[in-house]
Coordinates of C-alpha atoms and ligand atoms in Angstrom, one line a residue:
Chain A
M279 CA 0.0 0.0 0.0
S280 CA 1.2 3.4 -0.8
S281 CA -0.7 6.6 -0.3
R282 CA 1.1 8.2 -3.2
V283 CA -0.2 5.7 -5.6
T284 CA -3.7 5.6 -4.1
L285 CA -3.9 9.4 -4.4
A286 CA -2.6 9.2 -8.0
V287 CA -5.3 6.8 -8.9
A288 CA -8.0 8.8 -7.2
G289 CA -6.8 12.0 -8.8
R290 CA -6.7 10.4 -12.3
V291 CA -10.2 9.0 -11.9
L292 CA -11.5 12.5 -11.0
A293 CA -9.6 14.1 -13.9
Q294 CA -11.3 11.6 -16.2
L295 CA -14.7 12.5 -14.8
R296 CA -14.0 16.2 -15.1
R297 CA -13.5 15.7 -18.8
D298 CA -16.6 13.6 -19.1
H299 CA -19.4 16.1 -18.6
R300 CA -22.2 13.7 -19.5
T301 CA -21.2 11.1 -16.9
L302 CA -20.7 13.8 -14.3
A303 CA -24.2 15.1 -15.1
I304 CA -25.6 11.6 -14.8
M305 CA -23.9 11.2 -11.4
V306 CA -24.9 14.5 -9.8
V307 CA -27.8 16.1 -11.7
L308 CA -29.8 13.1 -12.7
P309 CA -30.6 11.8 -9.2
C310 CA -31.8 15.3 -8.4
L311 CA -34.1 15.3 -11.4
L312 CA -35.5 11.9 -10.6
I313 CA -36.1 12.8 -6.9
S314 CA -37.9 16.0 -8.1
L315 CA -40.0 13.9 -10.5
L316 CA -41.1 11.5 -7.7
W317 CA -41.9 14.4 -5.4
W318 CA -44.1 15.8 -8.2
M319 CA -45.8 12.5 -8.8
F320 CA -46.8 12.3 -5.1
E321 CA -47.7 15.9 -4.7
D322 CA -51.4 15.6 -4.9
L323 CA -51.7 12.4 -2.9
P324 CA -52.8 12.6 0.7
G325 CA -50.7 11.6 3.7
A326 CA -47.2 13.0 2.7
P327 CA -46.1 9.8 0.9
F328 CA -42.9 11.5 -0.3
D329 CA -41.7 11.4 3.2
R330 CA -41.9 7.7 3.0
V331 CA -40.1 7.1 -0.4
G332 CA -37.7 10.1 -0.2
P333 CA -35.2 8.5 2.2
A334 CA -35.2 5.3 0.2
L335 CA -34.4 7.3 -3.0
L336 CA -31.5 9.1 -1.2
A337 CA -30.1 5.6 -0.4
M338 CA -30.7 4.1 -3.9
F339 CA -29.1 6.7 -6.2
P340 CA -25.6 6.7 -4.9
F341 CA -25.6 2.9 -4.9
I342 CA -26.9 2.5 -8.5
V343 CA -24.9 5.2 -10.1
M344 CA -21.7 4.2 -8.5
F345 CA -22.3 0.6 -9.4
L346 CA -22.8 1.4 -13.0
V347 CA -19.9 3.9 -13.3
T348 CA -17.4 1.7 -11.5
S349 CA -18.2 -1.5 -13.3
V350 CA -17.9 0.2 -16.7
T351 CA -14.7 2.2 -15.9
T352 CA -12.9 -0.7 -14.4
L353 CA -13.9 -2.9 -17.2
R354 CA -12.4 -0.4 -19.5
E355 CA -9.2 -0.5 -17.5
R356 CA -9.1 -4.3 -17.8
S357 CA -9.8 -4.4 -21.5
G358 CA -7.8 -1.4 -22.6
G359 CA -4.5 -2.7 -21.2
T360 CA -4.1 0.1 -18.6
L361 CA -4.7 -2.3 -15.7
E362 CA -2.1 -4.7 -17.0
R363 CA 0.4 -1.9 -17.4
L364 CA -0.3 -0.6 -13.9
L365 CA 0.0 -4.1 -12.4
A366 CA 3.4 -4.4 -14.1
M367 CA 4.3 -1.2 -12.3
P368 CA 4.9 -0.8 -8.6
M369 CA 1.2 -0.5 -7.9
G370 CA -0.5 -2.6 -5.2
R371 CA -3.9 -4.0 -5.9
L372 CA -5.3 -2.2 -2.8
D373 CA -3.8 1.1 -4.1
F374 CA -6.0 0.7 -7.2
L375 CA -9.1 -0.3 -5.3
F376 CA -8.8 2.4 -2.6
G377 CA -8.0 5.0 -5.3
Y378 CA -11.3 4.2 -7.0
A379 CA -13.2 4.0 -3.7
L380 CA -11.8 7.4 -2.7
A381 CA -12.6 9.1 -6.0
F382 CA -16.1 7.8 -6.2
G383 CA -16.7 8.3 -2.5
L384 CA -15.9 12.0 -3.1
V385 CA -18.2 12.2 -6.0
A386 CA -20.9 10.4 -3.9
A387 CA -20.4 13.0 -1.2
V388 CA -21.1 15.8 -3.7
Q389 CA -24.0 13.8 -5.2
S390 CA -25.7 13.2 -1.9
A391 CA -25.1 16.7 -0.7
A392 CA -26.9 17.9 -3.8
A393 CA -29.7 15.3 -3.4
V394 CA -30.1 15.9 0.3
G395 CA -30.0 19.7 -0.1
L396 CA -32.7 19.4 -2.8
A397 CA -34.9 17.0 -0.8
V398 CA -34.6 18.9 2.5
G399 CA -34.3 22.4 1.2
L400 CA -36.7 22.6 -1.7
L401 CA -39.0 19.5 -1.5
D402 CA -39.6 19.8 2.2
L403 CA -38.5 16.3 3.1
S404 CA -38.5 16.4 6.9
I405 CA -35.4 15.1 8.6
E406 CA -35.1 14.7 12.4
G407 CA -31.6 13.4 12.6
P408 CA -28.3 15.2 11.7
V409 CA -28.1 16.0 8.0
W410 CA -24.4 15.3 7.9
L411 CA -25.0 11.7 9.0
L412 CA -27.4 11.4 6.0
T413 CA -24.4 12.2 3.8
V414 CA -22.2 9.7 5.6
V415 CA -24.8 7.0 4.9
A416 CA -24.9 8.0 1.3
V417 CA -21.1 7.9 0.9
A418 CA -20.9 4.4 2.5
D419 CA -23.7 3.4 0.2
A420 CA -21.8 4.7 -2.8
V421 CA -18.6 2.9 -1.8
L422 CA -20.7 -0.2 -1.5
G423 CA -22.0 0.3 -5.1
S424 CA -18.4 0.9 -6.3
A425 CA -17.1 -2.2 -4.5
L426 CA -19.8 -4.4 -6.1
G427 CA -19.3 -2.7 -9.5
L428 CA -15.6 -3.5 -9.3
F429 CA -16.3 -7.1 -8.4
V430 CA -18.7 -7.7 -11.3
S431 CA -16.4 -6.0 -13.8
A432 CA -14.2 -9.1 -13.5
F433 CA -17.0 -11.3 -14.9
A434 CA -18.1 -9.1 -17.7
R435 CA -16.5 -9.3 -21.2
S436 CA -18.0 -6.1 -22.5
E437 CA -19.5 -2.9 -21.2
F438 CA -22.8 -4.1 -22.4
Q439 CA -22.5 -7.2 -20.2
A440 CA -21.4 -5.1 -17.2
V441 CA -24.6 -3.1 -17.5
Q442 CA -26.5 -6.3 -17.5
F443 CA -25.4 -7.1 -14.0
M444 CA -27.5 -4.3 -12.8
P445 CA -30.9 -6.1 -13.1
A446 CA -29.3 -9.1 -11.6
L447 CA -27.7 -7.6 -8.6
V448 CA -29.3 -4.2 -8.0
I449 CA -33.0 -4.5 -8.9
P450 CA -33.8 -7.3 -6.5
Q451 CA -32.3 -5.1 -3.7
I452 CA -34.5 -2.2 -4.8
L453 CA -37.6 -4.4 -4.8
L454 CA -36.9 -5.9 -1.4
C455 CA -35.6 -2.9 0.4
G456 CA -39.1 -1.8 1.6
L457 CA -39.7 0.9 -1.0
F458 CA -42.6 -0.8 -2.7
V459 CA -43.9 -3.0 0.1
P460 CA -42.8 -2.4 3.7
R461 CA -40.5 -5.4 4.5
P462 CA -42.6 -6.6 7.5
A463 CA -45.5 -7.0 5.1
L464 CA -43.6 -9.2 2.7
P465 CA -43.9 -13.0 2.7
A466 CA -41.6 -14.4 5.4
V467 CA -39.0 -15.8 3.1
L468 CA -38.7 -12.5 1.1
E469 CA -38.7 -10.5 4.3
G470 CA -35.8 -12.6 5.6
I471 CA -33.9 -12.0 2.3
G472 CA -34.8 -8.3 2.3
D473 CA -33.5 -7.9 5.8
V474 CA -30.0 -9.0 5.1
L475 CA -29.5 -7.2 1.8
P476 CA -27.1 -4.2 2.1
L477 CA -29.3 -1.7 0.3
S478 CA -32.0 -2.4 2.9
A479 CA -29.7 -1.4 5.7
A480 CA -28.9 1.8 3.9
V481 CA -32.6 2.6 3.3
D482 CA -33.3 1.8 7.0
A483 CA -30.6 4.2 8.1
M484 CA -32.0 7.0 5.8
T485 CA -35.6 6.3 6.9
H486 CA -34.5 6.4 10.6
L487 CA -32.8 9.7 10.1
T488 CA -35.9 11.2 8.7
R489 CA -38.1 10.0 11.6
S490 CA -36.0 10.2 14.7
S491 CA -33.1 12.2 16.2
S492 CA -31.6 9.2 17.9
T493 CA -28.6 7.9 16.0
G494 CA -27.9 4.5 17.6
E495 CA -29.7 2.4 15.0
V496 CA -28.3 4.5 12.2
W497 CA -24.8 3.6 13.2
A498 CA -25.8 0.0 13.4
D499 CA -27.2 0.1 9.9
L500 CA -24.2 2.1 8.7
A501 CA -21.9 -0.7 10.1
V502 CA -23.8 -3.2 8.1
V503 CA -23.4 -1.1 4.9
A504 CA -19.7 -0.6 5.7
G505 CA -19.3 -4.3 6.3
Y506 CA -20.7 -5.2 2.9
A507 CA -18.6 -2.5 1.3
A508 CA -15.5 -3.9 2.9
A509 CA -16.5 -7.5 1.8
G510 CA -17.1 -6.2 -1.7
L511 CA -13.7 -4.5 -1.8
A512 CA -12.1 -7.8 -0.6
L513 CA -13.9 -9.7 -3.3
G514 CA -12.9 -7.0 -5.8
A515 CA -9.2 -7.4 -4.7
A516 CA -9.5 -11.1 -5.1
T517 CA -10.6 -10.7 -8.8
L518 CA -7.8 -8.3 -9.4
R519 CA -5.0 -10.7 -10.2
R520 CA -1.5 -9.5 -11.1
R521 CA -1.0 -12.7 -13.2
T522 CA -3.9 -13.5 -15.5
P523 CA -4.4 -16.5 -17.7
Chain B
M75 CA 26.1 -9.2 -16.1
T76 CA 25.4 -8.8 -19.8
S77 CA 22.0 -10.4 -20.0
A78 CA 18.9 -8.7 -18.8
V79 CA 16.8 -11.8 -19.2
E80 CA 17.7 -15.5 -18.8
V81 CA 15.1 -18.1 -19.5
A82 CA 15.2 -21.9 -19.3
G83 CA 12.5 -24.4 -20.1
L84 CA 9.7 -21.8 -20.3
T85 CA 6.3 -23.3 -20.9
V86 CA 3.0 -21.4 -20.6
V87 CA -0.5 -22.9 -20.5
R88 CA -3.3 -20.5 -21.5
G89 CA -6.8 -21.8 -21.2
R90 CA -6.3 -25.5 -21.6
R91 CA -3.7 -25.2 -24.3
E92 CA 0.1 -25.1 -24.0
V93 CA 1.1 -22.0 -26.0
L94 CA 4.8 -21.8 -25.3
H95 CA 6.7 -25.1 -25.4
G96 CA 10.0 -25.1 -23.5
L97 CA 11.8 -22.0 -24.6
D98 CA 15.5 -21.3 -23.7
F99 CA 16.9 -17.9 -24.5
T100 CA 18.6 -14.8 -23.1
I101 CA 18.1 -11.1 -23.9
P102 CA 21.3 -9.1 -23.8
L103 CA 21.7 -5.6 -22.5
G104 CA 22.6 -2.9 -25.0
E105 CA 20.9 -4.6 -28.0
V106 CA 17.6 -4.4 -29.8
T107 CA 16.2 -7.9 -29.8
G108 CA 13.4 -8.6 -32.2
L109 CA 10.7 -11.2 -31.4
L110 CA 9.2 -12.1 -34.8
G111 CA 6.6 -14.5 -35.8
P112 CA 3.2 -14.9 -37.3
S113 CA 0.0 -13.8 -35.5
G114 CA -0.9 -16.1 -32.6
C115 CA 2.5 -17.7 -32.3
G116 CA 2.9 -16.5 -28.7
K117 CA 4.8 -13.2 -28.8
S118 CA 2.5 -11.3 -26.5
T119 CA 2.4 -14.3 -24.1
L120 CA 6.2 -14.3 -23.9
M121 CA 6.3 -10.6 -23.2
R122 CA 3.6 -11.0 -20.5
V123 CA 5.8 -13.6 -18.9
L124 CA 8.8 -11.3 -18.7
V125 CA 6.9 -8.4 -17.1
G126 CA 5.2 -10.9 -14.6
V127 CA 1.5 -10.6 -15.6
Q128 CA 1.1 -14.1 -17.2
A129 CA -0.3 -17.0 -15.2
G130 CA 0.3 -20.6 -15.9
V131 CA 4.1 -20.3 -16.3
A132 CA 6.6 -23.1 -15.7
G133 CA 10.4 -23.0 -16.1
T134 CA 12.9 -20.5 -14.8
V135 CA 12.6 -16.9 -15.9
S136 CA 15.0 -14.5 -14.4
V137 CA 15.2 -10.8 -15.1
F138 CA 18.2 -9.0 -13.8
G139 CA 18.9 -12.1 -11.7
E140 CA 15.5 -12.1 -10.0
P141 CA 12.4 -14.2 -10.8
A142 CA 10.2 -12.4 -13.3
G143 CA 7.4 -10.4 -11.6
S144 CA 9.4 -9.7 -8.5
R145 CA 8.4 -6.5 -6.8
S146 CA 11.9 -5.0 -7.1
L147 CA 11.7 -5.4 -10.9
R148 CA 8.6 -3.3 -11.4
H149 CA 10.7 0.0 -11.4
R150 CA 13.2 -1.4 -13.9
I151 CA 10.9 -2.6 -16.8
G152 CA 9.1 -0.4 -19.2
Y153 CA 6.2 -2.2 -20.9
V154 CA 3.8 -1.4 -23.7
T155 CA 1.0 -3.9 -24.2
Q156 CA -0.3 -4.5 -27.7
A157 CA -3.1 -1.9 -27.1
P158 CA -1.5 1.5 -26.4
S159 CA -2.7 1.1 -22.8
V160 CA -3.2 4.8 -22.0
Y161 CA -6.3 6.7 -21.0
D162 CA -8.2 8.0 -24.0
D163 CA -10.1 10.6 -22.1
L164 CA -7.0 12.3 -20.6
S165 CA -4.5 14.5 -22.4
V166 CA -1.0 13.3 -23.3
A167 CA 0.6 15.2 -20.4
E168 CA -2.1 14.0 -17.9
N169 CA -1.5 10.4 -18.9
L170 CA 2.3 10.8 -18.4
A171 CA 1.8 12.7 -15.1
F172 CA -0.4 9.9 -13.7
F173 CA 2.0 7.1 -14.5
A174 CA 4.9 9.2 -13.3
R175 CA 3.2 9.6 -10.0
V176 CA 2.6 5.8 -9.8
L177 CA 6.3 5.3 -10.4
G178 CA 7.3 8.1 -8.1
E179 CA 9.1 10.0 -10.8
E180 CA 9.7 13.7 -11.1
R181 CA 7.6 16.1 -13.1
A182 CA 10.6 16.9 -15.4
E183 CA 10.6 13.2 -16.4
V184 CA 7.1 13.8 -18.0
E185 CA 8.4 16.4 -20.3
R186 CA 11.5 14.4 -21.2
C187 CA 9.5 11.4 -22.2
I188 CA 7.0 13.4 -24.2
A189 CA 9.8 15.0 -26.1
A190 CA 11.5 11.7 -26.6
V191 CA 8.5 10.5 -28.7
D192 CA 8.2 13.9 -30.4
L193 CA 4.8 14.7 -29.0
G194 CA 5.6 18.1 -27.5
D195 CA 3.1 19.9 -29.7
Q196 CA 0.3 17.5 -28.8
A197 CA 1.1 17.5 -25.0
D198 CA -2.2 19.1 -24.0
Q199 CA -4.4 17.2 -26.5
V200 CA -6.8 14.5 -25.3
V201 CA -5.5 11.1 -26.5
A202 CA -8.8 10.2 -28.1
R203 CA -8.3 13.0 -30.6
L204 CA -4.8 11.8 -31.7
S205 CA -4.1 9.7 -34.7
G206 CA -3.4 6.0 -34.2
G207 CA 0.3 6.4 -34.5
Q208 CA 0.4 9.3 -32.1
R209 CA -1.6 7.3 -29.6
S210 CA 0.9 4.4 -29.7
R211 CA 3.7 6.9 -29.2
V212 CA 1.9 8.1 -26.0
G213 CA 2.0 4.4 -24.8
L214 CA 5.7 4.3 -25.6
A215 CA 6.4 7.6 -23.8
V216 CA 4.9 6.0 -20.6
A217 CA 7.2 3.0 -20.9
L218 CA 10.2 5.4 -21.0
L219 CA 9.3 7.0 -17.7
G220 CA 12.1 6.5 -15.2
S221 CA 14.6 5.2 -17.8
P222 CA 14.0 1.5 -17.3
S223 CA 16.8 -0.9 -18.1
L224 CA 14.5 -3.3 -19.9
L225 CA 12.0 -2.2 -22.4
V226 CA 9.3 -4.7 -23.5
L227 CA 7.4 -3.3 -26.4
D228 CA 4.6 -5.4 -28.0
E229 CA 4.3 -4.4 -31.7
P230 CA 5.1 -0.7 -31.1
T231 CA 5.4 0.2 -34.8
V232 CA 2.2 -1.3 -36.1
G233 CA 0.2 1.1 -38.2
L234 CA 2.9 3.8 -38.3
D235 CA 4.1 5.5 -41.4
P236 CA 7.6 4.6 -42.7
V237 CA 9.1 7.9 -41.5
L238 CA 7.8 7.5 -38.0
R239 CA 8.9 3.8 -37.9
E240 CA 12.3 4.9 -38.9
D241 CA 12.4 7.4 -36.1
L242 CA 11.2 4.9 -33.5
W243 CA 13.8 2.3 -34.6
S244 CA 16.6 4.9 -34.3
M245 CA 15.3 5.7 -30.9
F246 CA 15.4 2.0 -29.9
H247 CA 19.0 1.8 -31.0
R248 CA 19.9 5.0 -29.2
L249 CA 18.3 3.5 -26.0
A250 CA 20.2 0.3 -26.6
A251 CA 23.4 2.2 -27.0
T252 CA 22.9 3.5 -23.4
G253 CA 22.9 -0.1 -22.2
V254 CA 19.2 -0.7 -22.2
A255 CA 17.9 -4.1 -23.3
V256 CA 15.1 -3.5 -25.8
L257 CA 12.7 -6.3 -26.8
V258 CA 10.4 -5.5 -29.7
S259 CA 7.9 -7.8 -31.2
S260 CA 6.5 -7.6 -34.6
H261 CA 4.6 -9.9 -37.1
V262 CA 6.0 -7.9 -40.0
M263 CA 9.2 -9.5 -41.2
D264 CA 10.5 -6.5 -42.9
E265 CA 11.3 -4.9 -39.6
A266 CA 13.7 -7.8 -38.9
E267 CA 16.8 -6.2 -40.5
R268 CA 16.6 -3.4 -38.0
C269 CA 17.3 -5.6 -35.1
D270 CA 20.7 -6.6 -33.7
R271 CA 19.3 -10.0 -32.8
L272 CA 16.3 -12.0 -33.7
L273 CA 14.1 -14.6 -32.1
L274 CA 12.1 -16.2 -34.8
M275 CA 9.0 -17.8 -33.4
R276 CA 6.4 -20.1 -34.7
D277 CA 3.6 -21.9 -32.8
G278 CA 5.3 -21.4 -29.4
V279 CA 8.8 -22.6 -30.3
F280 CA 11.8 -20.7 -31.6
L281 CA 12.8 -21.5 -35.2
A282 CA 16.0 -19.5 -35.0
D283 CA 17.9 -17.3 -32.7
G284 CA 20.7 -15.0 -33.8
S285 CA 21.7 -11.9 -35.8
P286 CA 19.8 -11.4 -39.1
A287 CA 23.0 -12.5 -41.0
E288 CA 23.5 -15.6 -38.9
I289 CA 19.9 -16.6 -39.4
K290 CA 20.2 -16.2 -43.2
R291 CA 23.3 -18.3 -43.1
V292 CA 21.5 -21.1 -41.1
A293 CA 18.7 -21.0 -43.7
G294 CA 21.3 -21.5 -46.4
L295 CA 20.7 -18.1 -48.0
T296 CA 22.9 -15.2 -49.0
D297 CA 23.1 -11.9 -47.2
D298 CA 20.9 -10.1 -49.8
A299 CA 18.0 -12.5 -49.1
D300 CA 15.4 -11.2 -46.7
I301 CA 14.3 -12.6 -43.3
E302 CA 11.0 -13.6 -44.7
Q303 CA 12.7 -16.0 -47.2
A304 CA 14.9 -17.3 -44.4
F305 CA 11.8 -17.8 -42.2
L306 CA 10.1 -19.8 -45.0
A307 CA 13.2 -21.8 -45.7
I308 CA 13.5 -22.8 -42.1
V309 CA 9.8 -23.6 -41.8
R310 CA 10.0 -25.9 -44.9
R311 CA 13.0 -27.7 -43.5
S312 CA 11.8 -28.2 -40.0
P313 CA 9.7 -31.4 -39.3
T314 CA 6.1 -30.5 -38.5
Ligands
ATP658 N1 -6.6 -15.1 -22.6 C1 -6.3 -16.2 -23.3 N2 -6.8 -17.4 -23.0 C2 -6.5 -18.5 -23.6 N3 -5.7 -18.6 -24.7 C3 -5.2 -17.4 -25.1 C4 -5.5 -16.2 -24.5 N4 -4.8 -15.2 -25.1 C5 -4.2 -15.8 -26.2 N5 -4.4 -17.1 -26.2 C6 -3.8 -18.0 -27.1 O1 -2.4 -18.1 -27.0 C7 -1.7 -18.1 -28.2 C8 -0.6 -17.1 -28.3 O2 -1.3 -15.8 -28.2 P1 -0.4 -14.4 -28.3 O3 -1.4 -13.3 -28.0 O4 0.7 -14.6 -27.4 O5 0.0 -14.4 -29.8 P2 0.8 -13.2 -30.6 O6 2.0 -13.9 -31.2 O7 1.0 -12.1 -29.7 O8 -0.2 -12.9 -31.8 P3 -0.4 -11.4 -32.5 O9 0.7 -11.2 -33.4 O10 -1.7 -11.6 -33.2 O11 -0.5 -10.4 -31.4 C9 -2.8 -18.0 -29.3 O12 -3.0 -19.2 -29.9 C10 -4.0 -17.6 -28.6 O13 -5.1 -18.2 -29.1
MG659 MG1 0.4 -10.2 -29.7

């Protein structure tokens, strides 16, 4: 591990993003637009339903966007030869992984600051807990998405395939996280599965922050998300072989 | 020590197939060694072995006296994969600056390497907007960072115009003259004459190993024959 190399990787990923305005817009502006759209859809319904789905959305976007962006960018590194060149250089595998996690964590912080600012400031989402903690959850969530994206990039042969992992790995988590049907109301088996999925923990943490000012449970959920993110990074590291067949 | 690389009994299995079958060779310092052979014969595989990114390797491969892939070697080898292996969405200078940071090299080294491949005027252009030849020179510039003592270049001259190829070959010889071991692969036989020494490869074995003149003599040809003829003569003679 070398902090010089980690920072070099993170700086380079950010420089690439700065050049790529469309991706940057997808990462930061699109979640805001979608949240606004949902808010608008629920506007005329009774019972403030946006307060129920809002937190789940704040947890979902960093996860999905980082999953997609990371799986495609690392796949490009694998197929374009740059990863092979880096591995022939004095770069540790963890330098590479942490560099990516750092860069995308930063982008996620910006993204969730924008989304939280919009939801709380303009769309009147009520939040009882500390707003900064909301951002911390979003960043952990984004790192989780990055870690999973990194992992699946090892199994995809093309960018098209990488994107196809999204319905397989991400959509079930969205369905079972409690956004559509509250988890306790799901059939027992699905509830059990939903309860252990990482996105559910992130959604729970966000929901809790909007309803209560106590933070104990938030930290517990955050620990679950962080645990999954660490496991994802470990799996990612395992797929990042210096010697390949 | 006069050899950068010493290899004995090198076999490589890729997928389920053995693609290199028991190679023995050395790569001397201070010379340009050409690795020539038809497409699919195993050139890239051999180069990947030397830089330590190939799995399924058996035999002894030592680079500067250490097993290939050792951590201490990673500063001493410049490698260009068959794809230019640079970031298309960054500028030339940004690419070089990134790899220089990974290697722990100075900022001045970036300018030196950009100048070495004659891309000074394009330094601030995004790589995606360069021509194919310019792009492969960016890849080469990255390999020159930190003045490595072994350069492993996988088909660095493919798709370049004759003038540029000429320039690159003179650069390889200039580097070799400073004591660097340069290994260049190509599937174009007409580049053979430019090498000090040749490894002629076919289907994972060496057909010949020597200077262009020696190889022609072994093939029973005169000096004004070309390597392609020598290659064919040796192929026809060898039992298949
Ligand atoms: N990832 C892989 N898995 C399994 N077999 C592979 C893989 N890559 C290459 N091969 C096989 O190994 C052999 C040697 O391939 P290699 O890429 O070393 O050839 P090459 O001489 O570099 O060819 P070219 O001039 O086209 O670049 C080929 O027969 C190829 O089919
Ligand atoms: Mg090749």
